[in-house]
Short mmCIF file of C-alpha atoms in Angstrom, two decimals:
data_model
loop_
_atom_site.label_atom_id
_atom_site.label_comp_id
_atom_site.label_asym_id
_atom_site.label_seq_id
_atom_site.Cartn_x
_atom_site.Cartn_y
_atom_site.Cartn_z
CA MET A 518 -7.99 -12.06 11.23
CA SER A 519 -7.67 -12.26 7.40
CA LYS A 520 -4.48 -12.81 5.81
CA LEU A 521 -2.63 -9.82 5.09
CA PRO A 522 0.61 -9.15 3.06
CA THR A 523 3.69 -9.44 5.39
CA PRO A 524 5.02 -5.81 6.62
CA ALA A 525 8.02 -6.38 4.59
CA GLU A 526 5.85 -7.19 1.61
CA ARG A 527 3.95 -3.80 2.49
CA LEU A 528 6.97 -1.77 2.39
CA ARG A 529 8.39 -3.29 -1.04
CA SER A 530 4.79 -2.63 -2.62
CA LEU A 531 4.86 0.90 -1.19
CA LEU A 532 8.46 1.76 -2.68
CA ALA A 533 7.69 0.20 -6.03
CA THR A 534 4.64 2.06 -6.58
CA ALA A 535 5.79 5.35 -4.91
CA GLY A 536 5.45 8.25 -7.40
CA SER A 537 7.68 10.47 -5.02
CA LEU A 538 9.96 10.17 -2.22
CA THR A 539 11.37 12.93 0.40
CA LEU A 540 15.18 12.44 1.08
CA HIS A 541 16.44 13.98 4.10
CA VAL A 542 20.29 14.29 5.06
CA PRO A 543 21.49 16.69 7.59
CA GLY A 544 20.95 20.18 6.60
CA ARG A 545 18.97 19.35 3.35
CA ARG A 546 15.41 18.24 2.31
CA CYS A 547 15.05 16.77 -1.44
CA ASP A 548 11.86 15.97 -3.15
CA LEU A 549 11.96 13.37 -5.57
CA VAL A 550 9.69 12.51 -8.35
CA GLY A 551 9.97 9.11 -10.15
CA ALA A 552 13.64 9.21 -9.26
CA HIS A 553 14.03 5.80 -7.32
CA ARG A 554 14.32 2.22 -7.68
CA PHE A 555 15.23 -1.03 -5.62
CA GLU A 556 18.38 -3.05 -6.75
CA ALA A 557 20.62 -5.43 -5.00
CA GLY A 558 19.57 -4.57 -1.69
CA ARG A 559 19.79 -0.72 -2.32
CA ILE A 560 17.53 1.98 -2.68
CA LEU A 561 19.03 3.83 -5.91
CA LEU A 562 18.34 7.45 -6.65
CA ASP A 563 18.78 9.00 -9.74
CA MET A 564 19.53 12.38 -8.92
CA PRO A 565 22.89 14.56 -9.63
CA ILE A 566 25.72 13.65 -6.92
CA GLN A 567 26.55 17.12 -6.39
CA GLY A 568 23.06 17.81 -5.59
CA VAL A 569 23.61 16.33 -2.02
CA PRO A 570 26.21 17.33 0.82
CA LEU A 571 28.02 14.01 0.98
CA GLU A 572 30.17 13.18 3.85
CA ASP A 573 33.18 10.98 4.09
CA PRO A 574 32.34 8.09 3.54
CA ASP A 575 28.77 7.97 3.94
CA THR A 576 26.06 10.42 4.99
CA ALA A 577 23.15 9.66 7.10
CA ALA A 578 20.02 9.92 5.41
CA VAL A 579 16.49 8.81 5.64
CA LEU A 580 13.65 8.48 2.76
CA GLU A 581 10.13 8.98 3.48
CA LEU A 582 7.10 8.18 1.33
CA THR A 583 3.41 8.62 2.32
CA ASP A 584 0.87 6.21 0.31
CA VAL A 585 -2.32 7.67 -0.62
CA ALA A 586 -5.42 6.18 -1.81
CA PRO A 587 -6.44 6.36 -5.15
CA THR A 588 -10.31 6.50 -4.60
CA SER A 589 -11.92 9.56 -3.04
CA VAL A 590 -12.56 8.98 0.96
CA ARG A 591 -11.80 11.03 3.82
CA SER A 592 -8.54 10.32 5.43
CA ARG A 593 -6.59 9.35 2.15
CA VAL A 594 -3.36 8.37 3.67
CA ARG A 595 -3.21 4.57 4.09
CA ALA A 596 0.46 4.30 4.90
CA ARG A 597 3.71 6.00 5.87
CA ALA A 598 7.12 4.41 5.47
CA THR A 599 10.33 5.49 6.26
CA PHE A 600 13.67 4.19 5.32
CA GLY A 601 17.05 5.20 7.27
CA GLY A 602 20.64 4.21 6.47
CA TRP A 603 23.94 5.51 4.76
CA LEU A 604 24.08 7.56 1.41
CA GLY A 605 26.66 6.98 -0.84
CA VAL A 606 27.60 7.20 -4.61
CA HIS A 607 26.88 3.75 -6.66
CA PRO A 608 28.92 2.86 -9.47
CA GLY A 609 26.24 3.72 -12.34
CA GLY A 610 26.17 7.45 -10.98
CA GLY A 611 23.47 8.81 -8.59
CA LEU A 612 23.26 8.16 -5.07
CA ALA A 613 22.35 4.57 -3.16
CA LEU A 614 21.09 4.43 0.25
CA ASP A 615 22.47 1.01 1.79
CA LEU A 616 19.35 0.08 4.07
CA ALA A 617 19.89 -0.01 8.00
CA GLU A 618 16.25 0.51 9.03
CA ALA A 619 12.74 0.46 7.74
CA THR A 620 9.66 1.13 9.35
CA LEU A 621 5.66 0.82 8.60
CA GLN A 622 2.80 2.68 9.90
CA ASP A 623 -0.38 1.29 8.27
CA PRO A 624 -3.59 1.14 10.04
CA ALA A 625 -4.20 -2.66 8.55
CA TYR A 626 -1.51 -3.74 11.23
CA GLY A 627 -2.70 -1.88 14.02
CA ARG A 628 -3.88 1.86 14.58
CA ASP A 629 -1.00 3.19 16.21
CA ALA A 630 1.45 0.60 15.36
CA GLU A 631 5.04 1.60 13.88
CA ILE A 632 6.73 -1.70 12.72
CA SER A 633 10.02 -2.13 12.08
CA VAL A 634 11.25 -4.34 9.15
CA ASP A 635 14.72 -5.98 9.14
CA PRO A 636 16.66 -4.82 6.15
CA ASP A 637 17.24 -8.38 5.09
CA ASP A 638 13.60 -9.41 5.32
CA PHE A 639 12.79 -6.43 3.00
CA ALA A 640 15.32 -7.12 0.55
CA ALA A 641 13.94 -10.67 0.34
CA ALA A 642 10.44 -9.78 -0.11
CA THR A 643 8.42 -8.85 -3.41
CA PRO A 644 5.95 -6.21 -4.15
CA ASP A 645 2.31 -7.63 -4.37
CA PRO A 646 1.05 -8.69 -7.72
CA LEU A 647 -1.36 -5.91 -7.84
CA ALA A 648 0.70 -3.17 -6.78
CA HIS A 649 1.28 -1.81 -9.94
CA VAL A 650 -2.58 -1.95 -11.35
CA GLU A 651 -4.19 -1.34 -7.80
CA ALA A 652 -5.10 2.22 -8.43
CA ASP A 653 -6.73 1.32 -11.74
CA LEU A 654 -8.43 -1.58 -10.35
CA LEU A 655 -9.88 0.48 -7.71
CA CYS A 656 -11.00 3.70 -9.87
CA HIS A 657 -12.55 1.35 -12.35
CA LEU A 658 -14.58 -0.67 -9.50
CA THR A 659 -15.71 2.63 -8.23
CA ASP A 660 -16.34 4.55 -11.29
CA ALA A 661 -17.42 2.16 -13.45
CA HIS A 662 -19.23 -0.75 -11.44
CA PRO A 663 -20.95 1.08 -8.29
CA ASP A 664 -23.40 -1.66 -8.40
CA ALA A 665 -20.60 -4.30 -7.98
CA VAL A 666 -19.45 -2.30 -5.05
CA ASP A 667 -23.20 -2.77 -3.36
CA ARG A 668 -22.94 -6.33 -4.25
CA LEU A 669 -19.46 -6.70 -1.98
CA ALA A 670 -21.32 -4.71 0.68
CA ARG A 671 -23.35 -7.84 1.07
CA LEU A 672 -20.36 -9.41 2.76
CA VAL A 673 -19.69 -6.99 5.36
CA PRO A 674 -21.43 -8.25 8.54
CA PRO A 675 -24.55 -6.29 9.23
CA HIS A 676 -23.61 -4.70 12.50
CA HIS A 677 -20.86 -2.71 10.89
CA LEU A 678 -23.34 -1.17 8.44
CA HIS A 679 -25.65 0.67 10.94
CA GLY A 680 -25.38 4.24 10.05
CA VAL A 681 -23.24 3.85 7.06
CA LYS A 682 -23.22 6.77 4.60
CA ARG A 683 -20.99 5.53 1.82
CA ILE A 684 -18.88 2.61 0.88
CA VAL A 685 -15.68 3.05 -1.21
CA PRO A 686 -13.07 0.46 -2.12
CA VAL A 687 -10.03 1.68 -0.75
CA ARG A 688 -7.45 -1.04 -1.01
CA ILE A 689 -6.69 -4.41 -3.03
CA ASP A 690 -3.79 -6.93 -2.86
CA ARG A 691 -3.43 -10.57 -3.52
CA TYR A 692 -5.42 -11.47 -0.34
CA GLY A 693 -8.44 -9.58 -0.76
CA VAL A 694 -10.63 -6.33 -1.27
CA VAL A 695 -10.88 -3.53 1.70
CA LEU A 696 -13.92 -1.22 1.56
CA ARG A 697 -13.84 1.79 3.47
CA LEU A 698 -17.27 2.50 5.28
CA GLU A 699 -17.96 6.10 5.94
CA PHE A 700 -20.24 7.31 8.68
CA ALA A 701 -21.05 10.70 9.68
CA GLY A 702 -18.10 11.38 11.63
CA ARG A 703 -16.15 8.42 11.49
CA ALA A 704 -14.71 5.72 8.97
CA ARG A 705 -14.11 1.71 9.34
CA ASP A 706 -11.97 -0.60 6.95
CA VAL A 707 -13.18 -4.03 6.49
CA ARG A 708 -11.26 -6.57 4.24
CA LEU A 709 -12.98 -8.99 2.26
CA PRO A 710 -10.55 -11.80 1.68
CA PHE A 711 -10.50 -13.78 -1.51
CA LEU A 712 -11.01 -17.76 -1.50
CA SER A 713 -7.26 -18.24 -2.15
CA PRO A 714 -4.42 -15.77 -2.67
CA LEU A 715 -3.75 -14.68 -6.52
CA ASP A 716 -0.13 -14.91 -7.76
CA LYS A 717 -0.57 -12.72 -11.01
CA PRO A 718 -2.83 -9.58 -11.94
CA GLU A 719 -4.32 -11.60 -14.53
CA GLU A 720 -6.12 -13.58 -11.77
CA ALA A 721 -7.88 -10.63 -10.18
CA GLY A 722 -11.18 -10.98 -12.26
CA GLU A 723 -11.51 -14.29 -11.16
CA ARG A 724 -11.24 -13.70 -7.35
CA MET A 725 -13.46 -10.71 -7.82
CA GLN A 726 -15.98 -13.20 -9.52
CA GLU A 727 -15.86 -15.35 -6.61
CA LEU A 728 -16.46 -12.62 -4.09
CA TYR A 729 -19.61 -11.77 -6.00
CA ALA A 730 -20.51 -15.45 -5.86
CA GLN A 731 -20.33 -15.17 -2.31
CA ALA A 732 -22.42 -12.22 -2.05
CA ARG A 733 -25.14 -13.43 -3.95
CA CYS A 734 -25.67 -16.09 -1.26
CA CYS A 735 -26.10 -13.21 1.28
CA ARG A 736 -28.97 -11.11 2.02
CA GLY A 737 -30.37 -8.71 -0.39
CA GLY A 738 -29.79 -5.47 1.12
CA HIS A 739 -28.38 -3.74 3.73
#
């Protein structure tokens, strides 16, 4: 199996790039847009304290987020994440969630798997180097370089391409690119691993050129 980010790294990437979160506390649901950050092992929420009914001393709370593919594909939801813990006031103002549990649902780790991540592992992990530029990279590849997508498709095992209607890049991280193969009534994701993981966004171009070079050695068509 190709190398993947650890579930903790994946969760950190999801939280770092999420445009919105949903906060659940007893008797209340709040949708937060651009109002969170992770700091010193806690998820900080930039929202009025009086907006949430806090119990004494802490309130059980759950944060949920949904990750959606930036490219136009069927079934755009790529992952879901849940963070549970205790909500309280942090010294800088606003609210802070002290993490007690975190779960990841992502088909890349198993179609129906719900993976539990230890809060300490989550805090120690770092977001993927491409997390903040992934959407731009995928959209640019899809819109400006469809020929490059065709070249990448040469790296897909031929038996996976029978009946394929469309191929769209749906994910990119430090370990490789994922192509979504769309068929008449189903879809399949295929990961194309980089020769070596990248450490910073500036290395993405070099890694992609390495994939194109591999593709030139493959068959000329599907």
